[in-house]
Short mmCIF file of C-alpha atoms and ligand atoms in Angstrom, two decimals:
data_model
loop_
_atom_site.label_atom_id
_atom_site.label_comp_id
_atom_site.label_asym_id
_atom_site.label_seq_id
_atom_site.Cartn_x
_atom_site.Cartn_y
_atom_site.Cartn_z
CA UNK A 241 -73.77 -31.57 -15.69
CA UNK A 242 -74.13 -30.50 -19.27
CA UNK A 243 -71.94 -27.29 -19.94
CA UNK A 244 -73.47 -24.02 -21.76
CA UNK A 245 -71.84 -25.26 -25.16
CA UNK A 246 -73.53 -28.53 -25.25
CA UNK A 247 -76.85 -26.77 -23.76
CA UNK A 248 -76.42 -24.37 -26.91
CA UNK A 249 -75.33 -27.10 -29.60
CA UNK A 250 -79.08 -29.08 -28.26
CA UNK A 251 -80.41 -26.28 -28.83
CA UNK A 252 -80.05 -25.91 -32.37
CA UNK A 253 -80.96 -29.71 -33.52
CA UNK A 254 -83.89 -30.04 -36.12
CA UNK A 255 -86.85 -31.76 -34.86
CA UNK A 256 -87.08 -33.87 -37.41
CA UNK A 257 -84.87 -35.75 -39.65
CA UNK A 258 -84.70 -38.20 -42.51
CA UNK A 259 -84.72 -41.95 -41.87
CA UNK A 260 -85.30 -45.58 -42.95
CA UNK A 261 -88.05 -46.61 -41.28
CA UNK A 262 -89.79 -50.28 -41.17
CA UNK A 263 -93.35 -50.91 -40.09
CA UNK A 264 -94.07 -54.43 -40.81
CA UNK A 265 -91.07 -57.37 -41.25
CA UNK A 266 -90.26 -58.33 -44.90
CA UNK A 267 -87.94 -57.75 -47.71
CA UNK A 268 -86.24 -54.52 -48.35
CA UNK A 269 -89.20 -52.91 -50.16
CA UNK A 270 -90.63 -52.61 -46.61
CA UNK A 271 -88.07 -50.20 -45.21
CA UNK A 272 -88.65 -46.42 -46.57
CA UNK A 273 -87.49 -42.89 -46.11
CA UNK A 274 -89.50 -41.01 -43.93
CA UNK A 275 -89.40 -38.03 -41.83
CA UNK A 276 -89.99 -39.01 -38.00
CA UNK A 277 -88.69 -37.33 -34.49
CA UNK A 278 -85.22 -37.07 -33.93
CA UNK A 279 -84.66 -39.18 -31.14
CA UNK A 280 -84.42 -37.69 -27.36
CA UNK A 281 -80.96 -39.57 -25.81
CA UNK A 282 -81.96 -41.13 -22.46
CA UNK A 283 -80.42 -41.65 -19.53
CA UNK A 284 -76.35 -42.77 -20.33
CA UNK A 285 -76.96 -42.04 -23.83
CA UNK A 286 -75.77 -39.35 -26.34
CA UNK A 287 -77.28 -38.53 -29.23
CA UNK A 288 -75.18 -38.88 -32.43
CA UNK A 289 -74.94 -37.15 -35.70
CA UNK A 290 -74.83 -40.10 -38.25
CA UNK A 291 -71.42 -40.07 -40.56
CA UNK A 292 -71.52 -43.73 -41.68
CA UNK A 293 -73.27 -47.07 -41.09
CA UNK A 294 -72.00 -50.70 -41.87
CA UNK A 295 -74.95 -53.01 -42.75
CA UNK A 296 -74.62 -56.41 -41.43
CA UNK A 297 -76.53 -59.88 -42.54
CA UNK A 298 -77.62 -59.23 -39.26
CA UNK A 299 -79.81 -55.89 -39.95
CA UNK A 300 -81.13 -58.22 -43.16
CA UNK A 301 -82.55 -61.16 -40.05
CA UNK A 302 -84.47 -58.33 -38.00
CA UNK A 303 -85.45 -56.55 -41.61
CA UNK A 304 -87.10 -60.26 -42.31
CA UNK A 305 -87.84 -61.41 -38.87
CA UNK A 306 -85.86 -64.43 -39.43
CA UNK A 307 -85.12 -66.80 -38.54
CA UNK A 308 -88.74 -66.92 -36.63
CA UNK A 309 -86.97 -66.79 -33.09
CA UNK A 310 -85.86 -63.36 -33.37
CA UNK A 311 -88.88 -62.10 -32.94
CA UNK A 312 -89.67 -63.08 -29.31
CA UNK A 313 -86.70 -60.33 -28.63
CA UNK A 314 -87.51 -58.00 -31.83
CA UNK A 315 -91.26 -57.94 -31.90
CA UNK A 316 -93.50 -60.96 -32.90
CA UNK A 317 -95.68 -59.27 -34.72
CA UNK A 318 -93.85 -56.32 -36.16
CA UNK A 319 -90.18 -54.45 -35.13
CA UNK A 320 -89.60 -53.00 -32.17
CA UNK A 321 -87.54 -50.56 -34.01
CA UNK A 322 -88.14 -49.44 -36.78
CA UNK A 323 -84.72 -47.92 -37.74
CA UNK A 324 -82.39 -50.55 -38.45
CA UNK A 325 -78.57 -50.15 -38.60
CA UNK A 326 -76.35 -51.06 -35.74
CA UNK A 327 -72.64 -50.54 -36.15
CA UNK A 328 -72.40 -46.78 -36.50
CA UNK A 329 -70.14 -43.69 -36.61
CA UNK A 330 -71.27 -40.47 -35.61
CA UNK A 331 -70.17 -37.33 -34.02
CA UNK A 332 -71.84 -36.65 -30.57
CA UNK A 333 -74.36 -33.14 -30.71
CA UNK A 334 -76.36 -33.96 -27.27
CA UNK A 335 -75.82 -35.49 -24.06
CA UNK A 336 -78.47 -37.50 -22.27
CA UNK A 337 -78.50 -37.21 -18.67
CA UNK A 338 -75.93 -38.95 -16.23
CA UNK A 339 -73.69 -38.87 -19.48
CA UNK A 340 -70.05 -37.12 -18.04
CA UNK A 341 -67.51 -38.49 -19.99
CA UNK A 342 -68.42 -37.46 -23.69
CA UNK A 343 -68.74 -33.58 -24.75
CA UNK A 344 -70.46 -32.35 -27.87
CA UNK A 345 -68.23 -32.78 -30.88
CA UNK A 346 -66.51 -36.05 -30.02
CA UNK A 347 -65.81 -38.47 -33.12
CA UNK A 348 -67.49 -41.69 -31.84
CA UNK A 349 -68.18 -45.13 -33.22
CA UNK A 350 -70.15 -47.98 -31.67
CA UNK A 351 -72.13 -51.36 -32.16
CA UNK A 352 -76.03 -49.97 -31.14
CA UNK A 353 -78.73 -52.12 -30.75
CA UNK A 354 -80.06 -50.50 -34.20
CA UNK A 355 -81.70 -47.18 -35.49
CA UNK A 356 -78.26 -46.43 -37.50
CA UNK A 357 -80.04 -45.64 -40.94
CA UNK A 358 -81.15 -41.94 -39.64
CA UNK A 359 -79.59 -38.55 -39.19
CA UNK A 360 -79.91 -38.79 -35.73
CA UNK A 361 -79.21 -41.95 -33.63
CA UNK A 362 -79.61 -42.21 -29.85
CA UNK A 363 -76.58 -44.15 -28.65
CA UNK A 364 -76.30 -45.89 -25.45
CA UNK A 365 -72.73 -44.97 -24.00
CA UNK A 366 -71.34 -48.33 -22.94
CA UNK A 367 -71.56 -49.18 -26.33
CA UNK A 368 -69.29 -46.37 -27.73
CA UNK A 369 -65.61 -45.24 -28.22
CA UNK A 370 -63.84 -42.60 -29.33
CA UNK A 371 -62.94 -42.67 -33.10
CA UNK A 372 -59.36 -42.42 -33.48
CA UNK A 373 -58.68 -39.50 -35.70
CA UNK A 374 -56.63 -40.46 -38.55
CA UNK A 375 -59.58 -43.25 -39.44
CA UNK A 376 -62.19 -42.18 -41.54
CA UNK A 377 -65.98 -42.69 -40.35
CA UNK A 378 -66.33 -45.26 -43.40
CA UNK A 379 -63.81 -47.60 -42.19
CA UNK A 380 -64.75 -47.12 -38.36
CA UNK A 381 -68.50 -48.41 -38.91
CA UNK A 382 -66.96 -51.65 -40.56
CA UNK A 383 -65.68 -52.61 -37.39
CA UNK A 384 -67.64 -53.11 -34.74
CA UNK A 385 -70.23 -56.31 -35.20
CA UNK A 386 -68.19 -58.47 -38.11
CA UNK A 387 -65.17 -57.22 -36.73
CA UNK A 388 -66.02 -57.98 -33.26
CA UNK A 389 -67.33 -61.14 -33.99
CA UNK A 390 -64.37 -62.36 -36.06
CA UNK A 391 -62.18 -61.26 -33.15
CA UNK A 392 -64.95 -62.90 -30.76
CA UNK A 393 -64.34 -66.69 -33.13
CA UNK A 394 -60.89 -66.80 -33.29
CA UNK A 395 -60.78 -66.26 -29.55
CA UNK A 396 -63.17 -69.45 -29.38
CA UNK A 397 -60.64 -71.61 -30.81
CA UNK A 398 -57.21 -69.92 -29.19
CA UNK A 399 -56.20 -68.90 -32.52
CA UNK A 400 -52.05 -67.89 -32.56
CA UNK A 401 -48.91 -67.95 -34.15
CA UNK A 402 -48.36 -70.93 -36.46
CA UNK A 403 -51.57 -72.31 -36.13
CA UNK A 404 -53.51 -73.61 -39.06
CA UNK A 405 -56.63 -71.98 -40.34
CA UNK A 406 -59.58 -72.63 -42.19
CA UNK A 407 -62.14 -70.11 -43.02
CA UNK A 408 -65.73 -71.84 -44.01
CA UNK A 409 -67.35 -68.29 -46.11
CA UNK A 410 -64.60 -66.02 -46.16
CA UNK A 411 -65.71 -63.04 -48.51
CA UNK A 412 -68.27 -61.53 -46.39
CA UNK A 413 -68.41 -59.35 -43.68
CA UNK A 414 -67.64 -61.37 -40.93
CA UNK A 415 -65.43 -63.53 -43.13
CA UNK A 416 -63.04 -60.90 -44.57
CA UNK A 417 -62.46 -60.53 -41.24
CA UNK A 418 -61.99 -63.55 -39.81
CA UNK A 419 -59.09 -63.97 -42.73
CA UNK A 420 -57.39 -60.86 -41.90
CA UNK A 421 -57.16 -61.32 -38.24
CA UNK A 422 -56.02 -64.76 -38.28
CA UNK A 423 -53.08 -63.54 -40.17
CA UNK A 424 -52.59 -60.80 -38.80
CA UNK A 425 -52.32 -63.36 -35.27
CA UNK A 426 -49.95 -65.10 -37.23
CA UNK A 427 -51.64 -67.65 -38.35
CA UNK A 428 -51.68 -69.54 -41.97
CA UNK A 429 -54.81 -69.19 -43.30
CA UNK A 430 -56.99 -71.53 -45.82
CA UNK A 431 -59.81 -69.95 -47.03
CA UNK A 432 -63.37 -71.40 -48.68
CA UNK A 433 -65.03 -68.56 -50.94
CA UNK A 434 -66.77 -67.62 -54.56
CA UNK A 435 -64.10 -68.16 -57.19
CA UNK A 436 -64.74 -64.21 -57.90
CA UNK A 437 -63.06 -63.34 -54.09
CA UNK A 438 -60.30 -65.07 -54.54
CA UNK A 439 -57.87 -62.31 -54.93
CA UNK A 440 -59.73 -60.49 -52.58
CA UNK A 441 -59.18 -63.03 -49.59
CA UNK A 442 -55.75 -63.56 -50.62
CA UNK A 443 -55.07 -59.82 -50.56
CA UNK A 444 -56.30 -59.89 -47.11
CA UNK A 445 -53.71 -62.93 -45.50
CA UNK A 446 -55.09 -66.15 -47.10
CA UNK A 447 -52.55 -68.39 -47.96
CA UNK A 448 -54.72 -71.24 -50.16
CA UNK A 449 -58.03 -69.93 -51.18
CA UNK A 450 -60.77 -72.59 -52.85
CA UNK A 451 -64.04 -72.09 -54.54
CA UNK A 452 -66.56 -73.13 -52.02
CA UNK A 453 -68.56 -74.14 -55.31
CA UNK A 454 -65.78 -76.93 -56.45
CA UNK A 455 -64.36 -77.66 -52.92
CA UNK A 456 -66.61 -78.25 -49.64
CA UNK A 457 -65.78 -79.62 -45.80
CA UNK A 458 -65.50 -82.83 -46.98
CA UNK A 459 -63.09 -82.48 -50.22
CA UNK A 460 -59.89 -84.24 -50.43
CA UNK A 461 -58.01 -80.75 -50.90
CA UNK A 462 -58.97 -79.58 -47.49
CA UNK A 463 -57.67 -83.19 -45.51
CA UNK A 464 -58.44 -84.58 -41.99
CA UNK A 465 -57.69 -82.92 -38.85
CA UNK A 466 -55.25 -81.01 -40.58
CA UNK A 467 -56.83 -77.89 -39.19
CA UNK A 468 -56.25 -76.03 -35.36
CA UNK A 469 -59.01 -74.48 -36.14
CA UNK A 470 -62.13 -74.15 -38.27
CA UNK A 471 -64.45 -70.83 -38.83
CA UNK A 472 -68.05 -71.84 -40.36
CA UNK A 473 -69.19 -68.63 -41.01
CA UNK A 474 -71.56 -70.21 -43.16
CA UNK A 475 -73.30 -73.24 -41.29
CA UNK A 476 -74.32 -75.34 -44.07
CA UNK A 477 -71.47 -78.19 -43.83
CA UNK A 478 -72.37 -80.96 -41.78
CA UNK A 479 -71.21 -81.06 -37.88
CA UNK A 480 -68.98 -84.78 -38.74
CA UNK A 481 -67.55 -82.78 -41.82
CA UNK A 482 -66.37 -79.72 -39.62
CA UNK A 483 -65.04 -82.24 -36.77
CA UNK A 484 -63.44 -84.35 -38.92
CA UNK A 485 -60.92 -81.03 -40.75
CA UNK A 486 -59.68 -80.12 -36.84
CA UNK A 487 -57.07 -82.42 -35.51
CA UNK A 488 -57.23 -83.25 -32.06
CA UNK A 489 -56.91 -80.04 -29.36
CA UNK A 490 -58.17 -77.89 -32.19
CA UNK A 491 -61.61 -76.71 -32.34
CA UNK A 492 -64.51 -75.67 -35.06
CA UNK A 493 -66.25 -72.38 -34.28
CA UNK A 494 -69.39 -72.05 -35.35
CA UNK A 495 -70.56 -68.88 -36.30
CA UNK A 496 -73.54 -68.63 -39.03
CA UNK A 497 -76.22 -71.37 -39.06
CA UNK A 498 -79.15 -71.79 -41.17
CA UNK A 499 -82.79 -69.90 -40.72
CA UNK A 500 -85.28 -71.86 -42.44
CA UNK A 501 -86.71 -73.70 -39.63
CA UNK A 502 -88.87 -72.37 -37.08
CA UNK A 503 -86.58 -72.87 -34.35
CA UNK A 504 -83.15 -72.00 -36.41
CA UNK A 505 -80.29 -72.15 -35.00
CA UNK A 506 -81.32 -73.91 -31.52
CA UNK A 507 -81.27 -77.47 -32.86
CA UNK A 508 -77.76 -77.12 -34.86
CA UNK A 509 -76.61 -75.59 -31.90
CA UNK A 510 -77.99 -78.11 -29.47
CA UNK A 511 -76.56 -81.09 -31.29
CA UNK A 512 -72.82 -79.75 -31.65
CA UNK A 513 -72.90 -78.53 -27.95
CA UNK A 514 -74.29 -82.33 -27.14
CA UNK A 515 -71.23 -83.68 -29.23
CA UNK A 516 -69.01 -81.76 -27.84
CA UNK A 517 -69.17 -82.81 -24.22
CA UNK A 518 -65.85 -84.76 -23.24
CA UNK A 519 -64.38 -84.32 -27.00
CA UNK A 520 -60.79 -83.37 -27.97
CA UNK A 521 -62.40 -81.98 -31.40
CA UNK A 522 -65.34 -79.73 -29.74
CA UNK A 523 -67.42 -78.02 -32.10
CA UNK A 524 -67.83 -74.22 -30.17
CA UNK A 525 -71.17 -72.37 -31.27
CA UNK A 526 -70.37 -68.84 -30.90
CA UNK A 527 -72.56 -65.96 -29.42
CA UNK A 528 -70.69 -62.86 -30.32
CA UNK A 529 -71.92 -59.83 -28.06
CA UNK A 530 -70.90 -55.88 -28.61
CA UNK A 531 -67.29 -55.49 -26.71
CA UNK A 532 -65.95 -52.18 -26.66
CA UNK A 533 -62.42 -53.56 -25.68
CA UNK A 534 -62.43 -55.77 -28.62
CA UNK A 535 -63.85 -52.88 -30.96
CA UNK A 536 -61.04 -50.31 -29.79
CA UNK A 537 -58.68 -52.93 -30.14
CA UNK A 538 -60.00 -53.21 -33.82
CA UNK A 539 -60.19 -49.26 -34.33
CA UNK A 540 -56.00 -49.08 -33.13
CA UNK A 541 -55.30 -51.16 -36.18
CA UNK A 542 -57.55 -49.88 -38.29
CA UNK A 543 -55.49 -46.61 -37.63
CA UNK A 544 -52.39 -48.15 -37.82
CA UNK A 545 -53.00 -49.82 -41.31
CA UNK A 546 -52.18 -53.17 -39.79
CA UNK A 547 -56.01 -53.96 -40.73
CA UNK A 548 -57.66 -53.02 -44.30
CA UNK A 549 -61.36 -53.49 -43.91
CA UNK A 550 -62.70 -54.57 -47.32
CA UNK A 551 -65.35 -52.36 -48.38
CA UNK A 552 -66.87 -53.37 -51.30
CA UNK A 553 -69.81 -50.42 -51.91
CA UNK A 554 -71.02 -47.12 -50.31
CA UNK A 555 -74.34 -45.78 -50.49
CA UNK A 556 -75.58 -42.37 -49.48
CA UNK A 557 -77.90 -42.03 -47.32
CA UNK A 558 -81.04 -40.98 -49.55
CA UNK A 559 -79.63 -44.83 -51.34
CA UNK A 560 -79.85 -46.93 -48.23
CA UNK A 561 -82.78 -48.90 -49.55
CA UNK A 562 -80.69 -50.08 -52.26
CA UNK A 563 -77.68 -51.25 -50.39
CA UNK A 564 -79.80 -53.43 -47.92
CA UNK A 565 -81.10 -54.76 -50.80
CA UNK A 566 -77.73 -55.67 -52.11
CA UNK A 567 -76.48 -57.07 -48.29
CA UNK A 568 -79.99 -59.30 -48.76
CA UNK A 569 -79.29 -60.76 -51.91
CA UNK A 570 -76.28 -62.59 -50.06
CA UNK A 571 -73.76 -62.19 -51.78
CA UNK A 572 -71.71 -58.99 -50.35
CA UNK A 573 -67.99 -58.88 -50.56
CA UNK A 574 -65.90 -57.38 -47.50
CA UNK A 575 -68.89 -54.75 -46.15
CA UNK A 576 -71.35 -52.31 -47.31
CA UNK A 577 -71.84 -48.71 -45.99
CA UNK A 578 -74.15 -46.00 -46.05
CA UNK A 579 -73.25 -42.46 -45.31
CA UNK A 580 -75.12 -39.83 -43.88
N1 LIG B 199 -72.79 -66.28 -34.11
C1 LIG B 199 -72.76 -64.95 -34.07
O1 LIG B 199 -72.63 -64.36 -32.99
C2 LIG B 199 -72.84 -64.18 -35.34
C3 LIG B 199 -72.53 -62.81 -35.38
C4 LIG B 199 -72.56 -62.14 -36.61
C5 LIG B 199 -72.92 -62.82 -37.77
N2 LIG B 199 -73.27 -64.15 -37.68
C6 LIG B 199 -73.64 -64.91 -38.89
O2 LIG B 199 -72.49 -64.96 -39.73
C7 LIG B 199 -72.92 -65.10 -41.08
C8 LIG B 199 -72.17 -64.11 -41.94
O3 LIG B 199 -72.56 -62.79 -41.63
P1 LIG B 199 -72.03 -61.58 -42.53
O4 LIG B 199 -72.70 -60.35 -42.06
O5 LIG B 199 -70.55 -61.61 -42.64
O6 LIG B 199 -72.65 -62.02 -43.94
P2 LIG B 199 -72.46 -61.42 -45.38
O7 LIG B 199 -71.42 -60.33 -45.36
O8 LIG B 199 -73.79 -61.09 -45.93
O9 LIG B 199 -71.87 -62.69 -46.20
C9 LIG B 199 -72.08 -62.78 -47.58
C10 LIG B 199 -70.96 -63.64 -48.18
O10 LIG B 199 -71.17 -65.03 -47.85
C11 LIG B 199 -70.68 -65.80 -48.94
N3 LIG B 199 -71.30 -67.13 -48.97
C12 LIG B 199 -72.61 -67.41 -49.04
N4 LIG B 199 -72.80 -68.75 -49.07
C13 LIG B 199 -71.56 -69.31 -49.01
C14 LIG B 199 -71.08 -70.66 -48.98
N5 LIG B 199 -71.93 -71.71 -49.02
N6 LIG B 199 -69.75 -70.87 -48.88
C15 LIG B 199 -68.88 -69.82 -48.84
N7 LIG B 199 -69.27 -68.53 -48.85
C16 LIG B 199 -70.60 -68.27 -48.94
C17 LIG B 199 -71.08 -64.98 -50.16
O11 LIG B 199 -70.21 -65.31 -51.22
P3 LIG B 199 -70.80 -65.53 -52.70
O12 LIG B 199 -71.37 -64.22 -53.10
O13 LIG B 199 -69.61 -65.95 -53.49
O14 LIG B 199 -71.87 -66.61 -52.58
C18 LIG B 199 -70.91 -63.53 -49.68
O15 LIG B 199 -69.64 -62.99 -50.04
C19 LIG B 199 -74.45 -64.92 -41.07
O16 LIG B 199 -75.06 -66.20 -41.10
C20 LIG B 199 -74.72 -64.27 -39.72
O17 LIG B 199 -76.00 -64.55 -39.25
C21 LIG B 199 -73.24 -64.83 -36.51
#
């Protein structure tokens, strides 16, 4: 049952807010500000006062409805929802109903299936935790979907102390933190990235950083199954080029994979599953999901300074536009944020 404060702190929300909204799927021009509803929090949701939101490659695929397949899930002939944004910080101002466990005021942060670039986001509550206090909201929206999803690869291929590392796109979002966790795990970490992000990989744990321009899957720098494990965050090397780096009882994770073709990433994903069967070098394609575990886990060292989350940019708000037009030109280093 809601108490009088919350009851009084509902009350007193606008009816309306400010928000990037999308009507048809295309490039960032298609998302504008607008003034729609604030959202009504259902059943086991809160509603959240927006502090900061990470953008993710991710919110550029369901900006673009690519590759084609997301849109049997997102809409096939327009988005679902409008709002995009999914890893989000907020503090909580309402309470949907069944919701006993959160109270207006509480610092939150949480991977949402979207609607993030608003004032006002409705938030389901199995997919948020408490913020710990000593981490800003900036730094707690970098964490949940490249951060989880990092945390979710490495897991794939057992990574742990003394293993060796390769990181296949290491200066993104999910990259930077694929680098820093591996070390962090203990882990000596190579990494493949621009020639600009060198430093900034390094900074974060890499040991051996190449250009990915000068030095690819196959290069003699890298070797043969030197590697316990391999993170393609990119998924443009070929599947015999990532087998051949792990040595045997390693594994290559694969995390990004190309969306050009009308059924991207099924048939990459098909054929290293098919390879895979019975082999001591199995190439793992990775589904990461939202995992509150993993994402306070994440938020503990965050606080504790253990983990630095590269951010490269923040926007305001009123400039979100502009930043997910920087995330869709590709070349992002660490992650972007907006605040609200
Ligand atoms: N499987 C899953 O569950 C899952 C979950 C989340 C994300 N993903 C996928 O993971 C990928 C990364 O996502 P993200 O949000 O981290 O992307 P992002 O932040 O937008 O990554 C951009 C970075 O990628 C680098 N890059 C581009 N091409 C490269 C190449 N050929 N070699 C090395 N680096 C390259 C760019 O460096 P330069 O500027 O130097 O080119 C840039 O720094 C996406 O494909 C996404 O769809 C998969």
């Amino acid at each position: 049952m809601h108490d009088k404060k919350d009851a009084a702190a509902a009350a007193s929300l606008p009816t309306t807010m400010t928000a990037w909204r999308q009507l048809a799927y295309g490039g960032p021009e298609t998302v504008v500000s607008a003034r729609i509803d604030v959202p009504t929090p259902g059943r086991d949701e809160v509603l959240l006062r927006t502090r900061a939101v990470s953008l993710n490659s991710a919110d550029v695929h369901l900006m673009r409805g690519e590759p084609r397949m997301v849109r049997l899930a997102f809409g096939l002939r327009r988005p679902k929802r409008p709002v995009l944004g999914m890893d989000v910080a907020g503090t909580v101002v309402a309470l949907g109903e069944g919701v006993a466990d959160w109270a207006v005021g509480d610092e939150v942060v949480g991977e949402l299936p979207g609607g993030g670039l608003a004032e006002y986001v409705a938030a389901p509550v199995k997919r948020i935790v408490r913020r710990p206090e000593d981490l800003s909201a900036e730094t707690a929206a970098t964490l949940p979907l490249a951060g989880g999803t990092a945390w979710q690869a490495l897991d794939r291929a057992h990574v742990g102390t003394g293993d060796r590392v390769l990181v296949i796109g290491a200066s993104g979002g999910v990259g930077t933190f694929a680098v820093a966790l591996a070390a962090l795990r203990g882990a000596e970490v190579d990494a493949l990235t621009g020639a600009r992000s060198r430093s900034l990989v390094e900074g974060l744990g890499a040991t051996r950083a190449f250009d990915y321009r000068a030095v690819g899957p196959g290069s003699a720098q890298l070797g043969r199954g030197g590697y316990d494990a391999v993170i393609d965050v990119v998924g443009a090397a070929r599947l015999s080029a990532l087998r051949a780096l792990v040595r045997e009882g390693g594994a290559a994770v694969l995390v990004g994979s190309g969306t050009e073709g009308l059924f991207d990433p099924l048939p990459r994903l098909a054929a290293a599953s098919v390879r895979s069967i019975g082999s001591k070098r199995p190439l793992r394609p990775l589904a990461a999901v939202a995992d509150a575990r993993i994402l306070s886990e994440l938020l503990d060292l965050a606080a504790s300074g253990a983990l630095k989350p590269a951010i490269e940019r923040t926007w305001p708000l009123a400039e979100a536009g502009a930043a997910l037009a920087h995330v869709d030109a590709g070349h992002t280093l660490g992650k972007v944020v907006v605040t609200a």
